[in-house]
Coordinates of C-alpha atoms and ligand atoms in Angstrom, one line a residue:
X91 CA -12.7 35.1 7.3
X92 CA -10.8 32.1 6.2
X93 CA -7.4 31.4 4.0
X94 CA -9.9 29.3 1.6
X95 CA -13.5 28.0 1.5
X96 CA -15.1 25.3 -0.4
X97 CA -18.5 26.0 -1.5
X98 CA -21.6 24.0 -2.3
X99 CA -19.7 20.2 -2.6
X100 CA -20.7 17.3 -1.4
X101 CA -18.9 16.2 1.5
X102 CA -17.8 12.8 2.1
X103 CA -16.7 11.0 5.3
X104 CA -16.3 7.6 6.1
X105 CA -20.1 7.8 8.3
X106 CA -21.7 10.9 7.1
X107 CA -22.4 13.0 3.6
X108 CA -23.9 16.1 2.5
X109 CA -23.5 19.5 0.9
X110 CA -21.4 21.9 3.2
X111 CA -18.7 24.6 2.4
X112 CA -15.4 23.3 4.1
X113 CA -13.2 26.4 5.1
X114 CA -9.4 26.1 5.9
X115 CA -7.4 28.1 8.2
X116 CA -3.7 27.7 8.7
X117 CA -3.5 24.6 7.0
X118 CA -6.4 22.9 8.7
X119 CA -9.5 22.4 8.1
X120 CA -11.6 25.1 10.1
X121 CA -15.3 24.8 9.8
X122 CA -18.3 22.6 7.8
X123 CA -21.2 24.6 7.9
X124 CA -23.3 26.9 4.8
X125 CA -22.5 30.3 3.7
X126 CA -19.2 30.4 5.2
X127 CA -16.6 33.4 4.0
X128 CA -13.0 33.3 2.7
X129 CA -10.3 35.3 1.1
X130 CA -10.6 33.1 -1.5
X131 CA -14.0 30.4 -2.4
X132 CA -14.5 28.1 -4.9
X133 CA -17.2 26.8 -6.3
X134 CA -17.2 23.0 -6.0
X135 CA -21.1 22.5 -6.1
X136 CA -21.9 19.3 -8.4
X137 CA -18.5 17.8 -7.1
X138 CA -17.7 15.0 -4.6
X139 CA -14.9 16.6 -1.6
X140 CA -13.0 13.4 0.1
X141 CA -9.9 13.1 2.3
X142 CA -7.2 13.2 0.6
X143 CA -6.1 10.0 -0.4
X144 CA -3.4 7.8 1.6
X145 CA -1.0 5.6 -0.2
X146 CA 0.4 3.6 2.4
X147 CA 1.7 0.7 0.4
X148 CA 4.7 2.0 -3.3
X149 CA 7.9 1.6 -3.7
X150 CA 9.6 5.2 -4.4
X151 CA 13.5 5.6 -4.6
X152 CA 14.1 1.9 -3.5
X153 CA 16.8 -0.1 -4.3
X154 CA 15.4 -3.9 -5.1
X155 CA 17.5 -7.1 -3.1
X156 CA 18.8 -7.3 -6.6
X157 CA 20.0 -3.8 -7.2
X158 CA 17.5 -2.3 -9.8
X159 CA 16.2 0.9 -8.6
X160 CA 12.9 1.8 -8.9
X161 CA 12.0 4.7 -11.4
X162 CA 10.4 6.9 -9.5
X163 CA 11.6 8.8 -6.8
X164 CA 10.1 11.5 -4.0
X165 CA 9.4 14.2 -7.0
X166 CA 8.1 12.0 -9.5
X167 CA 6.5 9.4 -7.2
X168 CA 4.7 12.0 -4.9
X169 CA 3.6 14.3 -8.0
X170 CA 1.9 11.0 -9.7
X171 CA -0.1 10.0 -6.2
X172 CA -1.1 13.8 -6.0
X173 CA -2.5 13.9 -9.5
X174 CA -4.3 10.6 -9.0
X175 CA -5.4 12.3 -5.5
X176 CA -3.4 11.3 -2.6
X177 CA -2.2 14.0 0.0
X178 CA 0.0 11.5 1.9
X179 CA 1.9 8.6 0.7
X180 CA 4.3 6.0 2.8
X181 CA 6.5 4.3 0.5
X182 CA 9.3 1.9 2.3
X183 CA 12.7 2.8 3.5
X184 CA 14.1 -1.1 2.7
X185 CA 17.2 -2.2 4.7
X186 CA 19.3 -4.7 2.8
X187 CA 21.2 -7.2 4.6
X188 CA 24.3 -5.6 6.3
X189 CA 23.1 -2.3 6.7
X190 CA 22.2 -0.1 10.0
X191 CA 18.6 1.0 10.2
X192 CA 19.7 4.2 10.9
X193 CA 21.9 4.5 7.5
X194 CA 18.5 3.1 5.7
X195 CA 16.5 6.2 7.5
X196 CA 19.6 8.7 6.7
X197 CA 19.5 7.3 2.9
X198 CA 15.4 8.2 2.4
X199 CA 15.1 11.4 4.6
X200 CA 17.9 12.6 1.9
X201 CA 15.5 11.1 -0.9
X202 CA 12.3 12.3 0.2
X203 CA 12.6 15.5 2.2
X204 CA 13.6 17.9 -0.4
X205 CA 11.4 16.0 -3.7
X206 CA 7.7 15.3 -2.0
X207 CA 4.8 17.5 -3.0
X208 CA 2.9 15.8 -0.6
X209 CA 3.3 14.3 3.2
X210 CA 4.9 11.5 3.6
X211 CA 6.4 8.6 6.0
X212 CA 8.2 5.4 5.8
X213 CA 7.2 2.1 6.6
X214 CA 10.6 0.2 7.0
X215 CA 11.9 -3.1 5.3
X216 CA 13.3 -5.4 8.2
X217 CA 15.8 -7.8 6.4
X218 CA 18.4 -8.2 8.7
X219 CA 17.5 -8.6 12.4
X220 CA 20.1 -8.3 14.4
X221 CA 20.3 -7.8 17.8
X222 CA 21.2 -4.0 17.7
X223 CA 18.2 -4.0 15.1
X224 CA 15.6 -5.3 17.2
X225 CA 17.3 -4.0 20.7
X226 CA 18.1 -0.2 19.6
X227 CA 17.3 0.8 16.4
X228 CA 13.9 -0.1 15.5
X229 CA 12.7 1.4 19.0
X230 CA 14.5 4.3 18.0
X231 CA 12.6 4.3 14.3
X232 CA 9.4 3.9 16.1
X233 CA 10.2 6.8 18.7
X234 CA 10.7 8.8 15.7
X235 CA 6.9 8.0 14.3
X236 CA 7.6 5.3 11.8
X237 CA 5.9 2.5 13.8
X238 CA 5.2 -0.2 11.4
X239 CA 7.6 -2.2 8.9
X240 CA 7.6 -4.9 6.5
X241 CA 9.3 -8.6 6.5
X242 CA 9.6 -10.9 3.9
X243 CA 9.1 -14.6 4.1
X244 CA 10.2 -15.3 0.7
X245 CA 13.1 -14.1 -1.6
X246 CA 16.7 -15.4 -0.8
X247 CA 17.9 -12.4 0.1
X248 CA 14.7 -10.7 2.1
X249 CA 13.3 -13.8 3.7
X250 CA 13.4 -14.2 7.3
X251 CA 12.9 -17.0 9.3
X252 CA 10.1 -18.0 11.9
X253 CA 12.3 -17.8 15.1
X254 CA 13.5 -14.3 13.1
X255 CA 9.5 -13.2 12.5
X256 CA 8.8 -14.1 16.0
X257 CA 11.9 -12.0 17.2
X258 CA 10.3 -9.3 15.4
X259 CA 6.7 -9.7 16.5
X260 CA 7.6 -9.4 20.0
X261 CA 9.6 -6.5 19.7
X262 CA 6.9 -4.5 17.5
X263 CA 4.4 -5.4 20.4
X264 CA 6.5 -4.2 22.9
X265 CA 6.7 -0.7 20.8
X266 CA 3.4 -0.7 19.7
X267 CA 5.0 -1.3 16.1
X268 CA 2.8 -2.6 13.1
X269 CA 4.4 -5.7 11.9
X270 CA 3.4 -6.5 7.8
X271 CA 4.5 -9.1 5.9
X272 CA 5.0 -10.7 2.5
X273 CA 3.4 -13.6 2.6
X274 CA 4.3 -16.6 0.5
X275 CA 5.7 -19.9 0.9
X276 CA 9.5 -19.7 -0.1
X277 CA 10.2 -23.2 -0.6
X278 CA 7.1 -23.7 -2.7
X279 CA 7.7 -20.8 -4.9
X280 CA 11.9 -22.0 -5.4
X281 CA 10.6 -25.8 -6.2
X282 CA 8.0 -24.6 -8.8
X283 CA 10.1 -22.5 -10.4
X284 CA 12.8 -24.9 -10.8
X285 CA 10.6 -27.4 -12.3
X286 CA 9.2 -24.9 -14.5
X287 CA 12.7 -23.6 -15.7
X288 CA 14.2 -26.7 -16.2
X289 CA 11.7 -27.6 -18.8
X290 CA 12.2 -24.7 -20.7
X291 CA 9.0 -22.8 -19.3
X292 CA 10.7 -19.3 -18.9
X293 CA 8.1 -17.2 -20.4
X294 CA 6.4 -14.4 -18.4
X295 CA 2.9 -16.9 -18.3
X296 CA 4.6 -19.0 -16.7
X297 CA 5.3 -16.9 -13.5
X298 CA 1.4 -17.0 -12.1
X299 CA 2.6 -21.0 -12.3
X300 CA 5.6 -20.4 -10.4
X301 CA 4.3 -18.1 -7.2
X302 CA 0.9 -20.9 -6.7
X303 CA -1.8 -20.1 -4.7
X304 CA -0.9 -22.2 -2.0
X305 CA 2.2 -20.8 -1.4
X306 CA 0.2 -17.5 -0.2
X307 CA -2.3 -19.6 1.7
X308 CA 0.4 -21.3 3.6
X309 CA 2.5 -18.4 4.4
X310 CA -0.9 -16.4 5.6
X311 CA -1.9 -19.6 7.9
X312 CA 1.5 -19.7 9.5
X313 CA 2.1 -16.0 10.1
X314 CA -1.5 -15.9 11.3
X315 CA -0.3 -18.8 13.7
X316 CA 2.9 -17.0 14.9
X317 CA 1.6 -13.5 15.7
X318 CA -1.7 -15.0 17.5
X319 CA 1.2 -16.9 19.3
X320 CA 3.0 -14.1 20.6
X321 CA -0.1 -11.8 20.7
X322 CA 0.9 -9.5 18.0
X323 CA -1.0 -7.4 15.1
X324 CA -0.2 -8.4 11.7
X325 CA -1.1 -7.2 8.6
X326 CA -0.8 -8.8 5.4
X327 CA 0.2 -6.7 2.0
X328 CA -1.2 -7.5 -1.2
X329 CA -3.3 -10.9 -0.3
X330 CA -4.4 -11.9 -3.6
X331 CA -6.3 -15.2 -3.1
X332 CA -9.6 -15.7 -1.7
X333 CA -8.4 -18.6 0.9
X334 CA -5.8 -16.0 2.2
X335 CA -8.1 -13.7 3.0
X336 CA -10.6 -16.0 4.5
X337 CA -8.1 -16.9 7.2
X338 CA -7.3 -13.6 7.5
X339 CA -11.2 -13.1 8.3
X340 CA -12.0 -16.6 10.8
X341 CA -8.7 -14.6 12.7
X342 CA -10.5 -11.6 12.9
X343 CA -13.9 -13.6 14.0
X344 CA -12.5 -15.0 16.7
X345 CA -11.2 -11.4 17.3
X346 CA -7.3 -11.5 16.3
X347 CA -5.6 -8.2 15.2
X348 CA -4.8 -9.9 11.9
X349 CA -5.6 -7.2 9.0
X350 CA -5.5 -7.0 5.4
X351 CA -4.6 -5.5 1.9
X352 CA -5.6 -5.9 -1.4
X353 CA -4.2 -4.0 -4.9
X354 CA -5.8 -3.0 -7.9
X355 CA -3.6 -5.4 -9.8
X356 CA -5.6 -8.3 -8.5
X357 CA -8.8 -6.7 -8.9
X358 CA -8.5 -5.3 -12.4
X359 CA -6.3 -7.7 -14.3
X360 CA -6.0 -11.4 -14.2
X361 CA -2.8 -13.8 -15.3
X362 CA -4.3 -14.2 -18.7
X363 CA -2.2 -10.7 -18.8
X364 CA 0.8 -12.2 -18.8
X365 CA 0.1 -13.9 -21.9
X366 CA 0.3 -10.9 -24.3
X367 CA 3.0 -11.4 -27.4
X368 CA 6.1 -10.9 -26.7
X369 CA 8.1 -9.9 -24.1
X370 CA 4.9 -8.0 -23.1
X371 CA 3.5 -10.0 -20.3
X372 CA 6.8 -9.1 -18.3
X373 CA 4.8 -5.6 -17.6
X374 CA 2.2 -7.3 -15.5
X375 CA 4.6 -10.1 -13.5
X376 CA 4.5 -9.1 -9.8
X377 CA 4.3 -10.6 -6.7
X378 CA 2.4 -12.5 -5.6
X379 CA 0.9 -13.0 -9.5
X380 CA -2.0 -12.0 -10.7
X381 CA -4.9 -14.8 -10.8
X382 CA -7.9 -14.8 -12.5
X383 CA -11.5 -13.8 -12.5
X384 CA -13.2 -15.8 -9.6
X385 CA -10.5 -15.0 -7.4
X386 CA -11.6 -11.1 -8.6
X387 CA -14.5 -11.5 -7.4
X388 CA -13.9 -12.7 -4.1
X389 CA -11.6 -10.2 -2.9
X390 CA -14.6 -7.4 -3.7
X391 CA -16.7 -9.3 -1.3
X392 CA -13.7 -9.5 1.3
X393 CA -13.5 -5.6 0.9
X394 CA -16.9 -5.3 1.5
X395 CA -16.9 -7.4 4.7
X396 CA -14.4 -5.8 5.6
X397 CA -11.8 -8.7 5.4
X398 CA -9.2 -6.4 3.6
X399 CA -9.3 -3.1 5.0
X400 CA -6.8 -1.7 2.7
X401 CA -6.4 -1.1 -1.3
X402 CA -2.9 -0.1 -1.7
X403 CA -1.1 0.5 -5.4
X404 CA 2.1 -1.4 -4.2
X405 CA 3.2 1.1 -7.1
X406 CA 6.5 -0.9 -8.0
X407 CA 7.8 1.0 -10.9
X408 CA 10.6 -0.7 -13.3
X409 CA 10.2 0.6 -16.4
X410 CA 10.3 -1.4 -19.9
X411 CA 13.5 -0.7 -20.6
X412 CA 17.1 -2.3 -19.8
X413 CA 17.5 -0.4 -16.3
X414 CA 13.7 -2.2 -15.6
X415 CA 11.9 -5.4 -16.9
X416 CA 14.3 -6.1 -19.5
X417 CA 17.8 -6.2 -17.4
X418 CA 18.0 -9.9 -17.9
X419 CA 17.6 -9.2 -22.1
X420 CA 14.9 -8.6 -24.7
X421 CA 12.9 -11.7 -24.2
X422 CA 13.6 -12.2 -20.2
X423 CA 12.8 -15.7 -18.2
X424 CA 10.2 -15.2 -15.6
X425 CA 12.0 -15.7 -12.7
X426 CA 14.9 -13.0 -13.7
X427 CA 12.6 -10.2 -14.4
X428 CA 11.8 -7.6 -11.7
X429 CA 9.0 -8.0 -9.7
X430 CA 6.0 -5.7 -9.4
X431 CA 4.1 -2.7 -11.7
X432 CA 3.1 0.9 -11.5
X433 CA -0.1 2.5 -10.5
X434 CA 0.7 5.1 -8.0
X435 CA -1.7 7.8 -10.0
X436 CA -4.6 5.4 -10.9
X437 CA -5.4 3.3 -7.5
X438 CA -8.4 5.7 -6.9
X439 CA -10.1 6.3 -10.0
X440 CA -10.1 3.0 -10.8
X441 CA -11.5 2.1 -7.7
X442 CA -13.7 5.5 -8.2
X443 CA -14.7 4.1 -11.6
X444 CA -14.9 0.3 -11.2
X445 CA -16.3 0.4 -7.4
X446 CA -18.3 3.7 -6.9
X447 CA -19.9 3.8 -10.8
X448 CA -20.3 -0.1 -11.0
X449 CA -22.5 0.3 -7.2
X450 CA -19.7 -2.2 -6.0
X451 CA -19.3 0.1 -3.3
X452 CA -20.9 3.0 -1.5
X453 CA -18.9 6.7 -1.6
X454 CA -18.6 5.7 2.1
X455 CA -16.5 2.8 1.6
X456 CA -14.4 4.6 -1.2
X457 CA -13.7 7.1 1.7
X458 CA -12.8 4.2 4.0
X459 CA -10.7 1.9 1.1
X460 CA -8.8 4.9 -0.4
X461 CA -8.0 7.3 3.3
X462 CA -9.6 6.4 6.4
X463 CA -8.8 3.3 6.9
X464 CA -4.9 3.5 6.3
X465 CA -5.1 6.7 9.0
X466 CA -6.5 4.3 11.6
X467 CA -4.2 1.1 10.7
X468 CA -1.2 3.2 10.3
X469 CA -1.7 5.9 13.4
X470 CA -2.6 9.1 11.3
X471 CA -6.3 9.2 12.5
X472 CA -6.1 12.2 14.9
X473 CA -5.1 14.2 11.8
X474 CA -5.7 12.9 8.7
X475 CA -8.6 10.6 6.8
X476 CA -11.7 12.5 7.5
X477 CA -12.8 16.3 6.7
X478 CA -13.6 17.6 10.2
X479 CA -12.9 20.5 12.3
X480 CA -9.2 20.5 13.6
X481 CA -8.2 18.0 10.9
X482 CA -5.3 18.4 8.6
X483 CA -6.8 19.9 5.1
X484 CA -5.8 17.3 3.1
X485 CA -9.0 17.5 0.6
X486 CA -9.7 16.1 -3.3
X487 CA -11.9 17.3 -4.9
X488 CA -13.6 15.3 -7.6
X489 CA -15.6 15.3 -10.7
X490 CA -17.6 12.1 -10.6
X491 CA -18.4 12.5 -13.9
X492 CA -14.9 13.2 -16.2
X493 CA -14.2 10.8 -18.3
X494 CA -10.2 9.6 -18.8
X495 CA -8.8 7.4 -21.3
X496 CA -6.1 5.9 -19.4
X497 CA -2.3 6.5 -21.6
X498 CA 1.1 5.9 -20.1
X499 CA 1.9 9.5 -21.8
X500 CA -1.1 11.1 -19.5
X501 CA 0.2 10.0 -16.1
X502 CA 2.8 12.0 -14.1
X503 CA 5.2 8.8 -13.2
X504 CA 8.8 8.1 -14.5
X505 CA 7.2 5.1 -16.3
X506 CA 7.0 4.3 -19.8
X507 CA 4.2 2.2 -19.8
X508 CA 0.8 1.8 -17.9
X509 CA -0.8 -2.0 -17.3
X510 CA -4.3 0.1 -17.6
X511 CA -2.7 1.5 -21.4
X512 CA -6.7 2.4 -23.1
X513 CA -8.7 1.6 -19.8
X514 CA -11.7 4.3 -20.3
X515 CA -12.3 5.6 -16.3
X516 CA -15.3 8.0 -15.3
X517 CA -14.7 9.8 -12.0
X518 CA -11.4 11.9 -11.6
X519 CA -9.5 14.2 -8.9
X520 CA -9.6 17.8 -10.2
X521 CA -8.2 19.6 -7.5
X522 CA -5.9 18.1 -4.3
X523 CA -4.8 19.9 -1.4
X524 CA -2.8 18.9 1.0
X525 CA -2.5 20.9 4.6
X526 CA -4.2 24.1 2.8
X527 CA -1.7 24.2 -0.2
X528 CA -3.3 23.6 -4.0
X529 CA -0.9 20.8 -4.7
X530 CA -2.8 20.2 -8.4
X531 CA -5.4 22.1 -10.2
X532 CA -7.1 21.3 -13.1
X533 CA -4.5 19.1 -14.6
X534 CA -1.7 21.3 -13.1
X535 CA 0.3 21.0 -11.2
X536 CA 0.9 23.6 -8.2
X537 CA 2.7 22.1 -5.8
X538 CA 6.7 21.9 -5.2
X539 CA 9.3 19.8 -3.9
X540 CA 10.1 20.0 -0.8
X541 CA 6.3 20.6 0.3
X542 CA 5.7 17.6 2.2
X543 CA 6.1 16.9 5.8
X544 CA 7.3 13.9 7.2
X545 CA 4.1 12.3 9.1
X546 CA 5.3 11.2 12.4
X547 CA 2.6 8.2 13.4
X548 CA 1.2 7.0 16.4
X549 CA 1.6 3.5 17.4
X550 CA -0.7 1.0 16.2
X551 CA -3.9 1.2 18.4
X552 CA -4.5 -2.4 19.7
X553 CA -7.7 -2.0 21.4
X554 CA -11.0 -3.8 21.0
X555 CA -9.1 -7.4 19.8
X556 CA -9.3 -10.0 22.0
X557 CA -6.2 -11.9 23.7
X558 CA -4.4 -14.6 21.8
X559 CA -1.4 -15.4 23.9
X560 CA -0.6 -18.8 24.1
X561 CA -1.0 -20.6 27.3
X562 CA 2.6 -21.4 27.4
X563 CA 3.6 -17.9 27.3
X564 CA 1.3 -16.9 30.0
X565 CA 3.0 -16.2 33.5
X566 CA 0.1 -18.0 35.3
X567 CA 0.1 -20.9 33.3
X568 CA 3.9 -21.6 32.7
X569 CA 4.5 -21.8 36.2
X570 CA 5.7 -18.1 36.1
X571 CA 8.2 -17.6 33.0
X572 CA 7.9 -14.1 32.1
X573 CA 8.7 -15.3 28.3
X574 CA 7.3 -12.0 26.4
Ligands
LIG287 N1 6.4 -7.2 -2.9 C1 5.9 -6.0 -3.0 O1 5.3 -5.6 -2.0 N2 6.0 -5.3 -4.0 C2 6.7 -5.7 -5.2 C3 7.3 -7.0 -5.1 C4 7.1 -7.7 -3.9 O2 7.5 -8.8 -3.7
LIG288 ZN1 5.7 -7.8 -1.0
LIG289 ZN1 5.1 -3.8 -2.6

């Protein structure tokens, strides 16, 4: 007899679906099979049963370089990816310059551990590099299970520099760390902008201008060079062009562990956004920018060869409001307005809607784009991103055929305002459960704060990529320096 089984659903996995009961036992999932018995069973039969999903990429309780705080934090944040059908998220625990990684871990176990509904981790934000950083502390974070962060290589006061990103590549390698990175071409991004405010261009169209295509294309080409340099993985966040990702995918042909992520933003919106009256088009200015319809299609062909094996939110929420967008004023320039926009709660049914309803892509790849993948990438796979025996139960259970009209008011985030305001979406999560607990039923909410674990990961599995080491750095061919 299990705790709970669910009957007569259509099971999904990443290479394999049918109709099955799934039972759960002590949080995990116990048994596939027909006919099976529990204290308590639910009829699921007509619905679709997937992993539950995993954010890996939002921005929950963080401070921006700049000081705005975002407006959602552990409760809010983790409550909105539950109703839109994740069981785990990993927002970032961001250093700014001067502080102690261990302070920044201090500051987001006391943010997330008693306000998530659902399991979580951190990825880190590495801005400051110092030698305590990269000698003690991040081995430490990594010992701990949080074994990938982030770098910037633009923003003033994020940005490192290459001799700082190679620093860091080496060290992550060393730990078996996941090194990601922001990639676009600082310089480019500061001259555009200047040019463009100087002549009086400050309104929110203008931003796609200032953050070019180029810059992005640059950025990916040299961190590709670096990491391959040093032999490291990489993975870029949010690649938004379709040159980016094709140097992201010649890498990976000639077998580098280069990887890649794409957002809804840049598959379901376009920079003609930003031109909405107003002040309005400062909802949709993130970065990098939005771009336009070619550019969506491309990146659905680089998700489905497998070019970008992630679709993250990059949930960024500043709200509408003086604390958010409109710190710098009513009508704010471009280039003082807070970077980035919300969509914790809608990344997979509009990727359910727009990918699996459209035929763009197969239940299978869904499975892979919105869980499976982020388990491998970001060492989860031995427990979460499939249903299977021994596997945590971390389920969502779907109706593949509710319809949503898409309201700011209907969504569970602090926001005031949704870029996907009267977006009509068929396919939603009825039911999520994460490690056997009903987290949201029916529209309700179940869960509490304070439910979530902290996800302790595995290091980033390097096998099956080729090596890239340069010959220079090679023992035998640099007359024996031991350089790495
Ligand atoms: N990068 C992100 O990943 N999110 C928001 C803004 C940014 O620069
Ligand atoms: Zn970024
Ligand atoms: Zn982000």
């Amino acid at each position: 007899m299990f705790d709970l089984v669910l009957k007569g659903g259509t099971v999904v996995n990443t290479g394999s679906m049918g109709v099955a009961d799934v039972a759960i036992a002590g949080g995990k999932i116990a048994a596939l099979g027909q006919a099976l018995r529990g204290r308590e069973e639910r009829d699921v039969s007509g619905k679709l049963v997937f992993p539950g999903g995993i954010e890996t990429h939002c921005h929950i309780a963080q401070e921006s370089a700049t000081g705005a705080m975002t407006a959602d934090d552990y409760r809010t944040g983790s409550i909105s990816a539950a109703f839109g059908g994740n069981t785990t998220f990993v927002p970032f625990a961001a250093q700014h310059r001067g502080q102690a990684i261990p302070e920044v871990l201090e500051t987001y176990d006391a943010r997330a551990a008693p306000n998530a509904v659902i399991d979580y981790s951190y990825h880190l934000i590495v801005t400051d590099p110092t030698e305590a950083a990269l000698s003690r502390d991040l081995p430490a974070a990594f010992a701990r299970g949080i074994t990938s962060f982030k770098v910037f290589l633009t923003y003033d006061k994020m940005i490192v520099s290459d001799q700082q990103f190679l620093d860091i590549l080496v060290m992550a390698r060393a730990h078996g760390g996941l090194t990601m990175v922001h990639a676009e071409n600082n310089a480019m991004i500061a001259w555009m902008t200047r040019r463009l405010v100087e002549r009086g261009y400050t309104a929110p169209r203008h931003h796609a201008a200032s953050h070019p295509a180029a810059a992005e294309v640059e950025a990916v080409r040299r961190g590709i060079a670096l990491a391959s340099f040093v032999e490291a993985p990489l993975l870029f966040v949010h690649i938004s062009t379709d040159a980016g990702a094709r140097a992201i995918a010649t890498a990976r042909m000639a077998g580098h562990a280069i990887l890649g992520e794409t957002c809804p933003q840049y598959l379901f919106l376009t920079a003609d956004d930003l031109n909405r009256p107003g002040a309005e088009g400062a909802k949709y200015i993130c970065s990098p920018p939005l771009r336009d319809d070619a550019t969506q299609t491309d990146l659905w062909r680089h998700l489905h060869a497998g070019t970008l094996e992630l679709y993250s939110s990059d949930h960024a929420p500043y709200r509408f409001d003086a604390g958010g967008k409109l710190s710098a004023g009513p009508n704010p320039p471009f280039h003082r307005t807070a970077n980035g926009m919300p969509g914790i709660e809608l990344r997979l049914p509009l990727l359910f809607s727009e990918g699996v309803r459209t035929g763009r892509i197969s239940l299978e790849r869904f499975v892979a784009l919105s869980a499976a993948n982020a388990a491998r990438i970001f060492g989860m796979a031995d427990r979460k991103g499939a249903i299977a025996p021994g596997y945590d139960a971390d389920i969502a259970v779907w109706d593949p055929e509710k319809r949503v009209t898409v309201t700011a008011a209907g969504l569970h985030d602090a926001m005031d305002y949704t870029p996907f305001e009267g977006r009509v979406l068929t396919g939603w999560p009825v039911t999520v459960i994460n490690r056997g607990r009903v987290v949201v039923d029916d529209g309700a909410l179940k869960g509490q704060p304070g439910d979530g674990v902290f996800v302790a990961r595995n290091p980033f599995d390097a096998r099956g990529f080729l090596p890239t080491r340069a010959a220079e750095l090679s023992p035998e061919r640099n007359f024996g320096a031991e350089l790495l």
